[in-house]
Coordinates of C-alpha atoms in Angstrom, one line a residue:
Chain A
M1 CA 122.8 132.1 -129.3
T2 CA 121.4 130.7 -126.1
G3 CA 122.0 131.7 -122.5
E4 CA 124.2 128.7 -121.7
T5 CA 126.8 129.5 -124.3
L6 CA 127.2 133.1 -123.2
P7 CA 130.0 133.9 -120.8
A8 CA 128.8 134.7 -117.3
A9 CA 130.1 138.3 -117.3
R10 CA 128.1 138.9 -120.5
R11 CA 125.0 137.5 -119.0
R12 CA 125.4 139.8 -116.0
T13 CA 125.7 142.9 -118.0
R14 CA 122.7 141.8 -120.0
A15 CA 120.7 141.4 -116.9
A16 CA 121.8 144.8 -115.6
R17 CA 120.8 146.4 -118.9
R18 CA 117.3 145.1 -118.6
W19 CA 116.3 148.1 -116.5
G20 CA 117.8 150.4 -119.1
R21 CA 115.8 148.7 -121.8
H22 CA 112.7 149.2 -119.8
F23 CA 113.4 152.9 -119.8
D24 CA 114.3 152.7 -123.5
S25 CA 111.0 151.2 -124.4
T26 CA 108.8 153.5 -122.4
A27 CA 110.4 157.0 -122.2
L28 CA 112.7 157.0 -125.2
P29 CA 110.1 156.7 -127.9
W30 CA 108.3 159.7 -126.5
L31 CA 111.5 161.6 -126.3
L32 CA 112.2 160.9 -129.9
L33 CA 108.6 161.9 -130.9
L34 CA 108.6 165.0 -128.8
P35 CA 110.0 167.5 -131.4
A36 CA 107.5 166.2 -134.1
L37 CA 104.6 166.4 -131.6
L38 CA 105.6 169.9 -130.7
V39 CA 105.6 171.0 -134.3
I40 CA 102.3 169.3 -135.0
L41 CA 100.6 170.6 -131.9
G42 CA 102.1 174.1 -131.9
L43 CA 102.4 174.9 -135.6
V44 CA 99.5 172.9 -137.1
A45 CA 96.8 172.0 -134.6
Y46 CA 96.8 175.3 -132.6
P47 CA 96.9 177.4 -135.8
I48 CA 93.9 175.6 -137.2
I49 CA 91.9 176.2 -134.0
E50 CA 93.1 179.8 -134.0
T51 CA 91.9 180.3 -137.6
F52 CA 88.4 179.0 -136.6
W53 CA 88.5 181.4 -133.6
L54 CA 89.6 184.4 -135.7
S55 CA 86.8 183.7 -138.2
F56 CA 84.2 184.4 -135.5
H57 CA 85.7 187.8 -134.8
A58 CA 85.7 191.1 -136.7
G59 CA 89.5 191.2 -136.9
A60 CA 90.9 194.0 -138.9
D61 CA 94.3 195.7 -139.0
L62 CA 95.9 192.7 -137.4
T63 CA 93.9 192.8 -134.2
T64 CA 91.5 190.1 -133.3
G65 CA 88.5 192.4 -132.9
P66 CA 85.2 191.8 -131.1
F67 CA 83.3 188.5 -131.3
V68 CA 80.8 188.6 -134.1
G69 CA 79.6 185.0 -134.3
L70 CA 78.9 183.8 -137.8
S71 CA 78.5 187.2 -139.4
Q72 CA 81.7 186.9 -141.4
Y73 CA 80.3 183.8 -143.0
R74 CA 76.9 185.5 -143.6
S75 CA 78.6 188.5 -145.3
L76 CA 80.7 186.2 -147.4
A77 CA 77.6 184.3 -148.5
S78 CA 76.2 187.5 -150.0
D79 CA 79.6 188.7 -151.4
P80 CA 79.6 188.3 -155.2
D81 CA 83.4 188.5 -155.4
F82 CA 83.7 185.6 -152.9
R83 CA 81.1 183.5 -154.6
A84 CA 82.8 184.1 -158.0
A85 CA 86.1 183.2 -156.5
L86 CA 84.7 180.0 -154.9
L87 CA 83.2 178.9 -158.2
R88 CA 86.4 179.7 -160.0
T89 CA 88.4 177.7 -157.6
I90 CA 86.1 174.7 -158.0
Y91 CA 86.2 174.9 -161.8
F92 CA 90.0 175.4 -161.8
C93 CA 90.4 172.5 -159.4
V94 CA 88.1 170.0 -161.2
F95 CA 89.5 170.8 -164.6
N96 CA 93.2 170.6 -163.5
V97 CA 92.8 167.5 -161.4
V98 CA 91.1 165.6 -164.2
A99 CA 93.7 166.8 -166.7
T100 CA 96.6 166.0 -164.4
M101 CA 95.3 162.5 -163.6
V102 CA 94.7 161.8 -167.3
V103 CA 98.0 163.2 -168.5
G104 CA 99.8 161.7 -165.6
L105 CA 98.4 158.3 -166.5
L106 CA 99.4 158.6 -170.1
V107 CA 103.0 159.6 -169.2
A108 CA 103.1 156.7 -166.7
L109 CA 102.0 154.3 -169.4
V110 CA 104.7 155.6 -171.8
L111 CA 107.3 155.2 -169.1
D112 CA 106.0 151.7 -168.2
A113 CA 106.1 150.7 -171.9
L114 CA 109.7 151.8 -172.1
K115 CA 110.7 149.5 -169.3
S116 CA 114.3 150.1 -168.1
R117 CA 115.0 152.3 -171.2
G118 CA 112.7 154.9 -169.7
R119 CA 115.0 155.8 -166.8
L120 CA 116.4 159.0 -168.4
L121 CA 112.9 160.0 -169.5
G122 CA 111.8 159.5 -165.9
V123 CA 114.3 162.1 -164.7
I124 CA 113.3 164.5 -167.5
V125 CA 109.6 164.1 -166.6
L126 CA 110.3 165.0 -163.0
L127 CA 112.3 168.2 -163.7
P128 CA 109.2 170.4 -163.9
W129 CA 108.3 169.3 -160.4
A130 CA 111.6 170.5 -159.0
M131 CA 111.6 173.9 -160.7
P132 CA 110.6 176.7 -158.4
R133 CA 107.1 177.8 -159.2
V134 CA 107.9 181.5 -159.1
A135 CA 110.5 180.9 -161.9
S136 CA 108.3 178.5 -163.9
G137 CA 105.4 180.9 -163.6
I138 CA 107.5 183.7 -165.1
V139 CA 108.8 181.4 -167.9
W140 CA 105.3 180.3 -168.8
K141 CA 104.1 183.9 -168.9
W142 CA 107.0 184.7 -171.2
M143 CA 106.1 181.8 -173.5
F144 CA 102.5 183.1 -173.7
D145 CA 103.7 186.7 -174.3
A146 CA 101.4 188.5 -176.7
Q147 CA 104.0 189.7 -179.2
Y148 CA 107.2 187.7 -178.6
G149 CA 105.8 184.5 -177.1
T150 CA 106.6 181.1 -178.6
V151 CA 103.0 179.9 -178.1
N152 CA 101.4 182.6 -180.1
W153 CA 104.0 182.1 -182.8
A154 CA 103.5 178.4 -182.9
L155 CA 99.7 178.7 -183.0
N156 CA 100.0 181.2 -185.8
A157 CA 102.4 178.9 -187.6
I158 CA 99.9 176.1 -187.6
G159 CA 97.2 178.3 -189.1
L160 CA 95.4 179.7 -186.0
H161 CA 96.0 183.3 -187.1
H162 CA 93.5 184.5 -184.5
F163 CA 96.3 184.0 -181.9
S164 CA 98.7 186.3 -183.6
G165 CA 99.3 189.0 -181.0
Y166 CA 96.7 187.5 -178.7
A167 CA 97.0 189.0 -175.2
W168 CA 96.4 186.0 -172.9
F169 CA 96.4 188.1 -169.7
N170 CA 93.8 190.6 -170.8
S171 CA 90.9 188.4 -169.7
G172 CA 90.3 186.2 -166.7
F173 CA 89.4 183.1 -168.7
S174 CA 92.5 183.1 -171.0
S175 CA 94.7 183.9 -168.0
L176 CA 93.3 180.8 -166.3
V177 CA 94.1 178.8 -169.4
V178 CA 97.8 179.8 -169.1
I179 CA 97.9 179.3 -165.3
S180 CA 96.3 175.8 -165.8
A181 CA 98.9 174.9 -168.4
A182 CA 101.7 175.9 -166.0
W183 CA 100.0 174.1 -163.1
I184 CA 99.5 170.9 -165.0
W185 CA 103.0 171.1 -166.3
Q186 CA 104.3 171.2 -162.8
S187 CA 102.0 168.7 -161.1
V188 CA 101.9 165.9 -163.6
P189 CA 105.5 164.8 -162.8
F190 CA 104.8 163.6 -159.3
I191 CA 101.5 162.0 -160.3
A192 CA 103.0 160.2 -163.3
I193 CA 106.0 158.8 -161.3
A194 CA 103.7 157.6 -158.5
M195 CA 101.4 155.9 -161.0
L196 CA 104.4 154.4 -162.7
A197 CA 105.5 152.8 -159.4
G198 CA 101.9 151.5 -159.0
L199 CA 101.9 150.1 -162.6
R200 CA 105.2 148.4 -162.0
S201 CA 103.7 146.7 -158.9
N202 CA 101.1 145.0 -161.0
P203 CA 101.7 141.2 -160.7
P204 CA 103.1 140.2 -164.2
E205 CA 101.2 136.9 -164.1
I206 CA 97.8 138.6 -164.1
I207 CA 98.9 140.8 -167.0
E208 CA 100.1 137.8 -168.9
A209 CA 96.9 135.9 -168.2
A210 CA 94.8 138.8 -169.5
Q211 CA 97.0 138.9 -172.6
V212 CA 96.6 135.2 -173.2
D213 CA 92.8 135.8 -173.0
G214 CA 93.3 138.2 -175.9
A215 CA 92.8 141.5 -174.0
R216 CA 93.8 144.5 -176.1
Y217 CA 96.2 147.1 -174.7
W218 CA 93.6 149.7 -173.6
R219 CA 91.2 147.1 -172.3
L220 CA 94.1 145.6 -170.3
V221 CA 95.0 149.0 -168.9
L222 CA 91.4 150.1 -168.0
R223 CA 89.9 146.8 -166.9
V224 CA 92.9 144.9 -165.4
R225 CA 95.7 147.2 -164.4
L226 CA 94.0 150.3 -163.2
P227 CA 91.5 148.6 -160.9
M228 CA 94.5 147.1 -159.1
L229 CA 95.8 150.6 -158.4
R230 CA 92.6 152.0 -156.9
P231 CA 94.1 152.8 -153.4
L232 CA 97.0 154.7 -155.0
M233 CA 94.6 156.5 -157.4
V234 CA 92.5 157.7 -154.5
V235 CA 95.6 159.0 -152.6
L236 CA 96.8 160.8 -155.7
L237 CA 93.3 162.2 -156.4
V238 CA 93.1 163.6 -152.9
M239 CA 96.7 165.0 -153.1
S240 CA 96.2 166.7 -156.4
T241 CA 92.8 168.1 -155.4
I242 CA 94.4 169.7 -152.3
W243 CA 97.2 171.1 -154.4
A244 CA 94.9 172.5 -157.0
F245 CA 92.5 173.9 -154.5
Q246 CA 95.2 175.9 -152.7
A247 CA 97.2 176.9 -155.8
F248 CA 98.7 180.3 -154.9
D249 CA 102.1 180.9 -156.5
Y250 CA 101.1 180.9 -160.2
F251 CA 98.2 183.2 -159.5
F252 CA 100.3 185.6 -157.5
V253 CA 103.2 185.7 -159.9
M254 CA 101.4 185.6 -163.3
T255 CA 98.4 187.9 -162.9
V256 CA 98.8 191.7 -162.5
P257 CA 97.7 192.8 -160.0
P258 CA 97.4 189.4 -158.2
G259 CA 93.9 188.2 -159.0
G260 CA 93.5 190.6 -161.9
P261 CA 92.5 191.9 -164.3
D262 CA 89.6 193.2 -162.4
H263 CA 89.4 190.4 -159.8
S264 CA 88.8 187.9 -162.7
T265 CA 91.4 185.4 -161.6
E266 CA 90.9 185.5 -157.8
V267 CA 90.8 182.1 -156.2
L268 CA 90.2 181.3 -152.6
S269 CA 93.9 181.0 -151.6
L270 CA 94.7 184.3 -153.2
L271 CA 91.6 185.9 -151.7
T272 CA 92.6 184.7 -148.2
W273 CA 96.1 186.0 -148.5
L274 CA 95.1 189.4 -150.0
N275 CA 92.4 189.9 -147.4
A276 CA 94.7 189.0 -144.5
F277 CA 97.9 190.8 -145.5
S278 CA 97.0 193.4 -148.1
L279 CA 93.5 194.5 -147.1
L280 CA 94.2 193.6 -143.4
Q281 CA 90.7 192.1 -143.1
Q282 CA 91.9 189.3 -140.8
G283 CA 88.5 188.0 -139.7
K284 CA 87.2 187.8 -143.3
A285 CA 90.4 186.1 -144.4
A286 CA 90.1 183.5 -141.6
A287 CA 86.6 182.8 -142.6
I288 CA 87.6 182.1 -146.2
A289 CA 90.5 179.9 -144.9
V290 CA 88.0 177.9 -142.8
I291 CA 85.7 177.4 -145.8
T292 CA 88.7 176.2 -147.8
F293 CA 89.6 173.8 -145.0
L294 CA 86.1 172.5 -144.6
I295 CA 85.6 171.9 -148.4
L296 CA 88.9 170.0 -148.6
A297 CA 88.1 168.0 -145.5
V298 CA 84.7 167.0 -147.0
V299 CA 86.2 166.2 -150.3
T300 CA 88.9 164.0 -148.7
V301 CA 86.3 162.1 -146.6
V302 CA 84.1 161.6 -149.7
Y303 CA 87.0 160.3 -151.7
V304 CA 88.1 157.9 -149.0
R305 CA 84.6 156.7 -148.3
S306 CA 83.8 156.0 -152.0
F307 CA 87.0 154.2 -152.3
R308 CA 86.2 152.0 -149.3
E309 CA 82.8 151.2 -150.6
A310 CA 84.2 150.4 -154.0
T311 CA 86.7 147.9 -152.6
E312 CA 84.2 146.2 -150.2
Chain B
M1 CA 101.6 135.0 -176.4
T2 CA 105.0 136.2 -177.6
L3 CA 103.6 136.5 -181.1
L4 CA 100.7 138.6 -179.8
T5 CA 102.8 141.0 -177.8
G6 CA 105.3 141.2 -180.6
R7 CA 102.6 142.4 -183.0
A8 CA 101.1 144.7 -180.4
R9 CA 104.4 146.1 -179.7
K10 CA 105.2 146.9 -183.3
L11 CA 101.8 148.6 -183.6
R12 CA 102.5 150.6 -180.5
R13 CA 106.0 151.5 -181.3
A14 CA 105.4 154.6 -183.5
P15 CA 102.9 156.3 -181.2
L16 CA 105.1 155.4 -178.3
W17 CA 108.1 157.2 -179.7
L18 CA 106.0 160.1 -180.8
A19 CA 104.7 160.4 -177.2
V20 CA 108.3 160.2 -175.9
T21 CA 109.3 163.1 -178.1
I22 CA 106.3 165.2 -177.1
I23 CA 106.9 164.5 -173.4
C24 CA 110.6 165.5 -173.7
V25 CA 109.8 168.7 -175.6
V26 CA 107.0 169.8 -173.2
C27 CA 109.1 169.0 -170.1
L28 CA 112.4 170.6 -171.3
F29 CA 111.3 173.5 -173.5
P30 CA 110.6 175.9 -170.6
F31 CA 114.0 175.3 -169.2
F32 CA 115.7 175.7 -172.5
W33 CA 113.7 178.8 -173.3
M34 CA 114.6 180.4 -169.9
L35 CA 118.3 179.7 -170.3
L36 CA 118.4 180.9 -173.9
T37 CA 116.4 184.1 -173.2
S38 CA 118.8 184.9 -170.4
L39 CA 121.7 184.6 -172.8
K40 CA 120.3 186.3 -175.9
P41 CA 121.0 189.9 -176.6
D42 CA 117.8 192.0 -176.5
S43 CA 117.8 192.3 -180.3
D44 CA 117.3 188.5 -180.5
I45 CA 114.7 188.3 -177.7
F46 CA 112.2 190.7 -179.1
T47 CA 111.6 189.2 -182.5
A48 CA 108.3 188.3 -184.1
T49 CA 109.6 184.9 -185.1
P50 CA 111.4 183.4 -182.0
K51 CA 115.0 182.6 -182.5
F52 CA 115.8 179.1 -181.1
F53 CA 119.6 179.7 -180.9
T54 CA 121.9 182.6 -180.5
T55 CA 125.2 183.3 -182.1
S56 CA 126.3 186.0 -179.6
P57 CA 125.5 184.8 -176.1
E58 CA 126.1 187.4 -173.4
L59 CA 126.7 186.9 -169.7
S60 CA 126.3 190.6 -168.8
R61 CA 122.9 190.1 -167.2
Y62 CA 124.3 187.6 -164.8
S63 CA 127.1 189.9 -163.7
S64 CA 124.8 192.9 -163.4
L65 CA 122.6 190.8 -161.0
W66 CA 125.6 190.6 -158.8
S67 CA 125.4 194.3 -157.9
T68 CA 121.8 194.2 -156.9
G69 CA 120.2 192.7 -153.7
F70 CA 120.1 189.3 -155.4
P71 CA 123.2 187.8 -153.7
R72 CA 121.8 188.7 -150.3
N73 CA 118.4 187.1 -151.3
F74 CA 120.3 184.1 -152.4
L75 CA 122.1 183.9 -149.1
N76 CA 118.7 184.3 -147.2
S77 CA 117.2 181.5 -149.2
L78 CA 120.2 179.3 -148.6
I79 CA 120.1 179.9 -144.8
V80 CA 116.4 179.3 -144.5
A81 CA 116.5 176.2 -146.7
V82 CA 119.5 174.7 -145.0
G83 CA 118.0 175.5 -141.6
T84 CA 114.7 173.9 -142.5
T85 CA 116.5 170.9 -143.9
V86 CA 118.6 170.3 -140.8
V87 CA 115.9 170.8 -138.2
G88 CA 113.2 169.1 -140.3
T89 CA 115.4 166.1 -141.0
V90 CA 116.4 165.6 -137.4
I91 CA 112.7 165.8 -136.4
A92 CA 111.7 163.4 -139.2
A93 CA 114.4 160.9 -138.4
T94 CA 113.8 160.7 -134.7
A95 CA 110.0 160.6 -135.0
G96 CA 110.2 158.1 -138.0
Y97 CA 112.5 155.9 -135.9
A98 CA 110.2 156.0 -132.9
L99 CA 107.2 155.1 -135.1
A100 CA 109.0 152.3 -136.8
R101 CA 110.7 150.6 -133.9
F102 CA 108.7 151.2 -130.7
R103 CA 105.3 150.1 -129.6
V104 CA 104.1 153.6 -129.0
P105 CA 100.5 153.7 -127.7
M106 CA 98.1 154.9 -130.4
R107 CA 100.8 154.5 -133.0
R108 CA 98.1 154.0 -135.7
Y109 CA 96.5 157.3 -134.9
L110 CA 99.8 159.1 -134.7
L111 CA 100.6 157.9 -138.2
I112 CA 97.2 159.1 -139.5
V113 CA 97.7 162.5 -137.7
V114 CA 101.1 162.8 -139.4
L115 CA 99.6 162.1 -142.7
M116 CA 96.8 164.6 -142.2
V117 CA 99.4 167.3 -141.6
Q118 CA 100.4 166.9 -145.2
M119 CA 96.8 167.5 -146.2
I120 CA 96.3 170.8 -144.4
P121 CA 95.9 173.7 -146.8
Q122 CA 98.6 176.2 -146.2
V123 CA 96.2 179.2 -146.3
V124 CA 94.7 177.8 -143.1
L125 CA 98.0 178.1 -141.3
V126 CA 99.3 181.3 -142.7
I127 CA 97.3 183.8 -140.7
P128 CA 97.8 182.2 -137.2
L129 CA 101.4 181.4 -137.9
F130 CA 102.0 185.1 -138.8
I131 CA 100.4 186.1 -135.5
I132 CA 102.5 183.5 -133.6
I133 CA 105.8 184.6 -135.3
R134 CA 104.9 188.3 -134.8
S135 CA 104.2 187.9 -131.1
A136 CA 107.4 185.9 -130.7
G137 CA 109.2 188.9 -132.3
L138 CA 110.5 186.7 -135.1
L139 CA 109.1 188.6 -138.1
S140 CA 111.8 189.1 -140.8
S141 CA 114.1 186.6 -139.1
Y142 CA 115.5 183.2 -140.3
P143 CA 114.1 181.2 -137.3
G144 CA 110.6 182.7 -137.9
L145 CA 110.4 181.5 -141.5
I146 CA 112.1 178.1 -140.7
L147 CA 109.4 177.6 -138.0
C148 CA 106.7 178.1 -140.7
Y149 CA 108.4 175.6 -143.0
L150 CA 108.6 172.8 -140.5
P151 CA 104.9 171.8 -140.7
L152 CA 105.2 171.8 -144.6
T153 CA 108.1 169.4 -144.6
I154 CA 108.2 167.0 -141.6
S155 CA 105.1 165.0 -142.4
L156 CA 106.4 163.4 -145.6
G157 CA 109.8 163.2 -144.0
I158 CA 108.5 161.2 -141.1
W159 CA 106.7 158.8 -143.4
M160 CA 109.8 158.4 -145.6
M161 CA 112.1 157.8 -142.6
R162 CA 109.7 155.4 -141.0
S163 CA 109.4 153.2 -144.1
F164 CA 113.2 153.2 -144.5
F165 CA 113.7 152.2 -140.9
L166 CA 111.1 149.5 -141.3
S167 CA 113.1 148.1 -144.2
I168 CA 116.3 147.7 -142.0
P169 CA 116.3 144.4 -140.1
P170 CA 116.1 145.3 -136.3
E171 CA 118.7 142.5 -135.6
M172 CA 121.5 144.8 -136.6
E173 CA 120.6 147.3 -133.8
E174 CA 120.1 144.4 -131.4
A175 CA 123.5 143.1 -132.2
A176 CA 125.0 146.5 -131.5
M177 CA 123.2 146.6 -128.2
V178 CA 124.5 143.2 -127.2
D179 CA 127.9 144.6 -127.9
G180 CA 127.3 147.4 -125.4
A181 CA 125.6 150.2 -127.4
S182 CA 122.6 152.0 -125.8
R183 CA 119.3 152.1 -127.6
L184 CA 120.0 155.7 -128.7
G185 CA 123.6 154.7 -129.7
A186 CA 122.2 151.9 -131.8
F187 CA 119.9 154.4 -133.5
Y188 CA 122.6 156.9 -134.1
R189 CA 125.5 154.6 -135.1
V190 CA 123.7 151.7 -136.8
A191 CA 120.1 152.5 -138.0
L192 CA 120.7 156.1 -139.1
P193 CA 123.7 155.3 -141.4
L194 CA 121.8 152.4 -142.9
A195 CA 118.8 154.7 -143.5
W196 CA 121.0 157.2 -145.3
P197 CA 118.9 157.0 -148.6
G198 CA 115.8 157.9 -146.7
L199 CA 117.6 160.6 -144.8
S200 CA 118.9 162.2 -148.0
A201 CA 115.5 161.9 -149.7
S202 CA 113.7 163.7 -146.8
A203 CA 116.5 166.3 -146.6
I204 CA 116.2 167.1 -150.3
Y205 CA 112.5 167.2 -150.1
A206 CA 112.7 169.7 -147.2
F207 CA 115.3 171.7 -149.1
I208 CA 113.3 171.9 -152.4
T209 CA 110.1 172.8 -150.5
S210 CA 111.6 175.6 -148.5
W211 CA 113.7 176.9 -151.3
N212 CA 110.6 177.2 -153.6
E213 CA 108.1 178.4 -151.1
L214 CA 106.5 181.8 -151.8
M215 CA 103.4 182.5 -149.6
F216 CA 105.0 182.2 -146.1
A217 CA 108.2 184.0 -147.3
L218 CA 106.0 186.8 -148.6
T219 CA 104.2 187.0 -145.2
I220 CA 107.1 186.6 -142.8
M221 CA 110.0 188.4 -144.5
Q222 CA 108.7 191.9 -144.5
N223 CA 112.1 193.6 -144.4
S224 CA 113.5 193.6 -147.9
A225 CA 117.0 192.7 -146.8
M226 CA 115.6 189.5 -145.4
Q227 CA 113.6 188.5 -148.4
T228 CA 114.2 185.1 -149.9
L229 CA 114.6 184.5 -153.6
P230 CA 111.0 183.7 -154.6
V231 CA 109.8 187.0 -153.1
A232 CA 112.7 188.9 -154.6
L233 CA 112.3 187.3 -158.0
N234 CA 108.6 188.1 -158.0
E235 CA 109.3 191.7 -157.0
F236 CA 112.0 192.0 -159.7
F237 CA 109.6 190.6 -162.2
A238 CA 106.8 193.0 -161.2
T239 CA 109.2 196.0 -161.5
Y240 CA 111.1 195.0 -164.7
Y241 CA 108.5 192.9 -166.4
N242 CA 109.7 194.1 -169.8
N243 CA 113.3 193.2 -169.1
W244 CA 112.7 189.5 -170.0
G245 CA 116.4 188.8 -170.4
G246 CA 117.2 190.0 -166.9
V247 CA 114.2 188.3 -165.3
M248 CA 115.2 185.0 -167.0
A249 CA 118.8 185.3 -165.8
A250 CA 117.4 185.8 -162.2
S251 CA 115.1 182.8 -162.7
V252 CA 118.1 180.6 -163.9
I253 CA 120.1 181.5 -160.8
F254 CA 117.0 180.8 -158.6
S255 CA 116.3 177.4 -160.3
A256 CA 119.9 176.1 -160.7
P257 CA 120.7 175.0 -157.1
V258 CA 117.4 173.2 -156.6
I259 CA 117.6 171.5 -160.1
G260 CA 121.2 170.5 -159.4
F261 CA 120.3 169.0 -156.0
F262 CA 117.4 167.2 -157.5
L263 CA 119.5 165.7 -160.3
L264 CA 122.0 164.5 -157.7
V265 CA 119.6 162.4 -155.7
Q266 CA 116.5 162.2 -157.9
R267 CA 116.2 158.4 -157.8
R268 CA 116.3 158.1 -154.0
L269 CA 114.0 161.1 -153.6
V270 CA 111.4 159.6 -156.0
Q271 CA 111.5 156.2 -154.3
G272 CA 111.0 157.8 -150.9
M273 CA 108.1 160.0 -152.0
V274 CA 106.4 157.3 -153.9
V275 CA 106.7 154.9 -151.0
G276 CA 105.2 157.7 -148.8
A277 CA 102.3 158.1 -151.2
I278 CA 101.6 154.4 -151.7
K279 CA 101.8 153.6 -148.0
G280 CA 99.6 156.6 -147.2

């Protein structure tokens, strides 16, 4: 379509619209972005700054309180409950992220091996992700019930009689085992499906070439296919680390009282919330939140850095 | 080559189907067990050897939930989830379109900022958002909770919408503008309908996230009449923790809408989310 073949009237309107287009290309995009920017500035950026601000104050009973500098952080450093919770969060996070990535990869490989027959299985795999965590937390607790739970029954049936009537929620460690099981159950789906999409994007020629060279299945997966997915793996690692580090729902729902028995399942997210809204220690809670934020920021940067170095 | 893969496949087949069976059982059993427990009479629930079927299912637990505060909690959840979905999807669609089609200054940085929002731990936001909502007088109100849910949902929504708009050839909108549509009209009449898959994916994501969310609901909805389902279910569980049948019936009602929604649009949703993750 060239200018000569257009009717004159059309050419005129087109010229007249040029000014409108100028407006469209300068003001309109900002108009379209405005609501999103308002949310990001007002409901994300400002709150982060406010959390830092509050952590330098002795806020209690929902008032900001006087400025106390870093004393919240100093008292946290010598607080054994906080240190235990920090370590517990890190252990929980490392164990669950590793388990989720490994299980997610295995599930993705199964789905990949099934080719198009795996479509229904793909839906089944994703169901746990959609289930509300409050509901799945309750169901998992029920399955691990000491007397009537299916897990103790099954363990007993395969000869582990030690577990007959075993009360999982009587100790911190065994509670964390159950919470981890539920957490992995609900976070594997997304990781697995994302990895599947990555595996499917492997160029078939390279896989075939490796097969011609006689590469065995696992060698092919570990040496050829996974290295091609490194960018995706880093993203998934960062995402699952952040999810695990701020896991809240399962802890809140499954342990009684939240963080119990005797503070033995308290993690940083729970500690933040309990301090802020149950103990009304706003300043302390803000300081814990800031520490969570900084740890995750450092972890994200380290991941991305190491990924960049590895690809260079 | 075919010989080799043929042999490898045969060797792999048995473990493969074993793995498929295990995956199915692990994924589905909690759902099955929740549903079954909610239907079994108490005498079948509390047995040393679990009963994996029931001959006399009863629906009385569901009907008795009707007379509690549960319908109100359900309605609250619905209003908050639908509100978040509508507002969040509009924001995601407009911002995604702007970032896909216009040469906005600092577009690269804007995209990174949007992605970073997804990475912010929620516990960092919960205290200041509570203060903001309280000073705005919006505690225990629908808009108050919806405001808290926007930061959790728009980031992925913007990424999904942007990638869908990028996949639509801009010539279609240009053709509409040649025919007299304004830029906004072309967005609304041409691009948006074509990006329907992305729109529904980000809408469902927003719905599922806000329907399932516990921490903000716990914090903002302090008046028990305004509580959403996660909070109400958790309280119900804490009060009647021995009434497993009743708790499971409540869990089924809580899970059913979101699972149904998910099944309706799962393929699109998954595509959208995976695209978001890979491009990120």
